[in-house]
Amino acid sequence: AICKAKQQIVLFFPWIKEKAVVGDLMDALASAVRRGVRVFLAYGIGGAEDEETSDRKAIALLRGLNRPTGGKKSKSKSTGFIEVIWTGGSHTKECAFDGDVYMGGSFNLLSFRGKPDKDSGRVRVETMIRITDRDFVSGFLKDAKERIGAELLKEARSLQKKKETALAEQKALHVLTLTPQASALALINDLTGGDLASRIAAQGRAVAALMVGANQNGRELLDKSFAQ
């Protein structure tokens, strides 16, 4: 499913472990990013990010997929990226691909490789259900996008306070590719410091981001923004 994705991948899993991530999974995600796919990976079962037992090295490796490695530009019109976002308080194992495919069940894709036990040779049984009903997938994504978008916006505002303007705008733009949010667009405008030329340029980037995740709400949001 990751290898076939063309536009967007949304993943929700409790833990991220290096032994599961490094290898075929990392290669597939890296290839997706290079193809221009937008990957939103949400993780966390604890009540606070610093309580998690996920591997920080594995998280860093996943975030490192945003760095170009071969110098070759993606043929896709949109720029691929991966956002690894802590959302917390969740034991779900769910994912969606391009709005066409949903998978959910017991398998911890990001923390268990599914290999036989090294001592007994037994294989632990896991189940994942694959659903291709677009209405069902849309229902899952509606809630998933709201949760991920809220956390990404928090990260953007935190970066704004640290004066890391470019990174803050990047996070806000990624929110807009996921789900139209007036607060994300307002943050982008705030980051321009009131300069008209900068705001126009920022609006142009926002238009591109909203077109990537285009829907009626996004069009209405743009209309209101330009009216202001």
PDB file of N, CA and C in Angstrom, residues 1 16-17 28 31 36 39 54 67 72 98 121 128 150 153 161 166 194-195 208 219 225:
ATOM      1  N   ALA A   1       0.833  -1.208   0.000  1.00  0.00           N
ATOM      2  CA  ALA A   1       0.000   0.000   0.000  1.00  0.00           C
ATOM      3  C   ALA A   1       0.868   1.259   0.000  1.00  0.00           C
ATOM      4  N   ILE A  16       6.985   3.463  18.008  1.00  0.00           N
ATOM      5  CA  ILE A  16       7.930   3.442  16.896  1.00  0.00           C
ATOM      6  C   ILE A  16       9.223   2.824  17.419  1.00  0.00           C
ATOM      7  N   LYS A  17       9.657   1.718  16.812  1.00  0.00           N
ATOM      8  CA  LYS A  17      10.860   1.027  17.247  1.00  0.00           C
ATOM      9  C   LYS A  17      11.820   0.857  16.068  1.00  0.00           C
ATOM     10  N   ALA A  28      10.484   1.861   1.823  1.00  0.00           N
ATOM     11  CA  ALA A  28       9.207   2.148   1.160  1.00  0.00           C
ATOM     12  C   ALA A  28       8.758   3.579   1.438  1.00  0.00           C
ATOM     13  N   SER A  31      10.950   6.047  -0.513  1.00  0.00           N
ATOM     14  CA  SER A  31      10.543   6.071  -1.919  1.00  0.00           C
ATOM     15  C   SER A  31       9.269   6.890  -2.098  1.00  0.00           C
ATOM     16  N   GLY A  36       6.818  12.302  -4.101  1.00  0.00           N
ATOM     17  CA  GLY A  36       5.950  13.448  -3.871  1.00  0.00           C
ATOM     18  C   GLY A  36       4.780  13.147  -2.957  1.00  0.00           C
ATOM     19  N   VAL A  39       3.374  12.205   3.801  1.00  0.00           N
ATOM     20  CA  VAL A  39       3.229  11.162   4.823  1.00  0.00           C
ATOM     21  C   VAL A  39       3.021  11.807   6.184  1.00  0.00           C
ATOM     22  N   SER A  54       8.951   4.870  22.766  1.00  0.00           N
ATOM     23  CA  SER A  54       9.388   4.776  21.382  1.00  0.00           C
ATOM     24  C   SER A  54      10.854   5.170  21.267  1.00  0.00           C
ATOM     25  N   ARG A  67      15.314  14.949   4.176  1.00  0.00           N
ATOM     26  CA  ARG A  67      16.545  15.477   3.605  1.00  0.00           C
ATOM     27  C   ARG A  67      16.844  14.786   2.287  1.00  0.00           C
ATOM     28  N   LYS A  72      18.438  13.993  -7.005  1.00  0.00           N
ATOM     29  CA  LYS A  72      17.437  13.918  -8.068  1.00  0.00           C
ATOM     30  C   LYS A  72      16.108  14.475  -7.576  1.00  0.00           C
ATOM     31  N   ASP A  98      -4.195   7.459   0.208  1.00  0.00           N
ATOM     32  CA  ASP A  98      -4.830   8.206  -0.894  1.00  0.00           C
ATOM     33  C   ASP A  98      -6.345   8.326  -0.768  1.00  0.00           C
ATOM     34  N   GLY A 121      10.668 -20.043  17.379  1.00  0.00           N
ATOM     35  CA  GLY A 121      10.352 -20.114  15.955  1.00  0.00           C
ATOM     36  C   GLY A 121       8.893 -19.866  15.651  1.00  0.00           C
ATOM     37  N   MET A 128      -5.054  -7.571  10.362  1.00  0.00           N
ATOM     38  CA  MET A 128      -5.340  -6.248   9.816  1.00  0.00           C
ATOM     39  C   MET A 128      -6.470  -6.382   8.803  1.00  0.00           C
ATOM     40  N   ALA A 150      -4.238  19.548  14.489  1.00  0.00           N
ATOM     41  CA  ALA A 150      -4.166  20.292  15.750  1.00  0.00           C
ATOM     42  C   ALA A 150      -2.770  20.209  16.353  1.00  0.00           C
ATOM     43  N   LEU A 153      -0.190  22.185  14.271  1.00  0.00           N
ATOM     44  CA  LEU A 153      -0.335  23.624  14.492  1.00  0.00           C
ATOM     45  C   LEU A 153       0.317  24.030  15.817  1.00  0.00           C
ATOM     46  N   LYS A 161       7.364  30.942  18.469  1.00  0.00           N
ATOM     47  CA  LYS A 161       7.864  31.539  19.705  1.00  0.00           C
ATOM     48  C   LYS A 161       9.389  31.477  19.786  1.00  0.00           C
ATOM     49  N   ALA A 166      10.869  30.094   9.382  1.00  0.00           N
ATOM     50  CA  ALA A 166      10.775  29.257   8.190  1.00  0.00           C
ATOM     51  C   ALA A 166      10.179  27.885   8.521  1.00  0.00           C
ATOM     52  N   GLY A 194       3.467  41.627   8.902  1.00  0.00           N
ATOM     53  CA  GLY A 194       2.693  42.765   8.414  1.00  0.00           C
ATOM     54  C   GLY A 194       3.189  43.337   7.100  1.00  0.00           C
ATOM     55  N   ASP A 195       4.283  42.812   6.571  1.00  0.00           N
ATOM     56  CA  ASP A 195       4.812  43.306   5.305  1.00  0.00           C
ATOM     57  C   ASP A 195       3.942  42.796   4.155  1.00  0.00           C
ATOM     58  N   ALA A 208      -0.977  27.196  -2.932  1.00  0.00           N
ATOM     59  CA  ALA A 208      -0.429  25.938  -3.445  1.00  0.00           C
ATOM     60  C   ALA A 208      -0.696  24.798  -2.471  1.00  0.00           C
ATOM     61  N   ARG A 219     -11.539  26.172  -0.553  1.00  0.00           N
ATOM     62  CA  ARG A 219     -11.870  27.279  -1.463  1.00  0.00           C
ATOM     63  C   ARG A 219     -12.528  28.415  -0.683  1.00  0.00           C
ATOM     64  N   SER A 225      -9.843  34.755   3.058  1.00  0.00           N
ATOM     65  CA  SER A 225      -8.497  35.282   3.289  1.00  0.00           C
ATOM     66  C   SER A 225      -8.172  36.431   2.331  1.00  0.00           C
TER      67      SER A 225
END
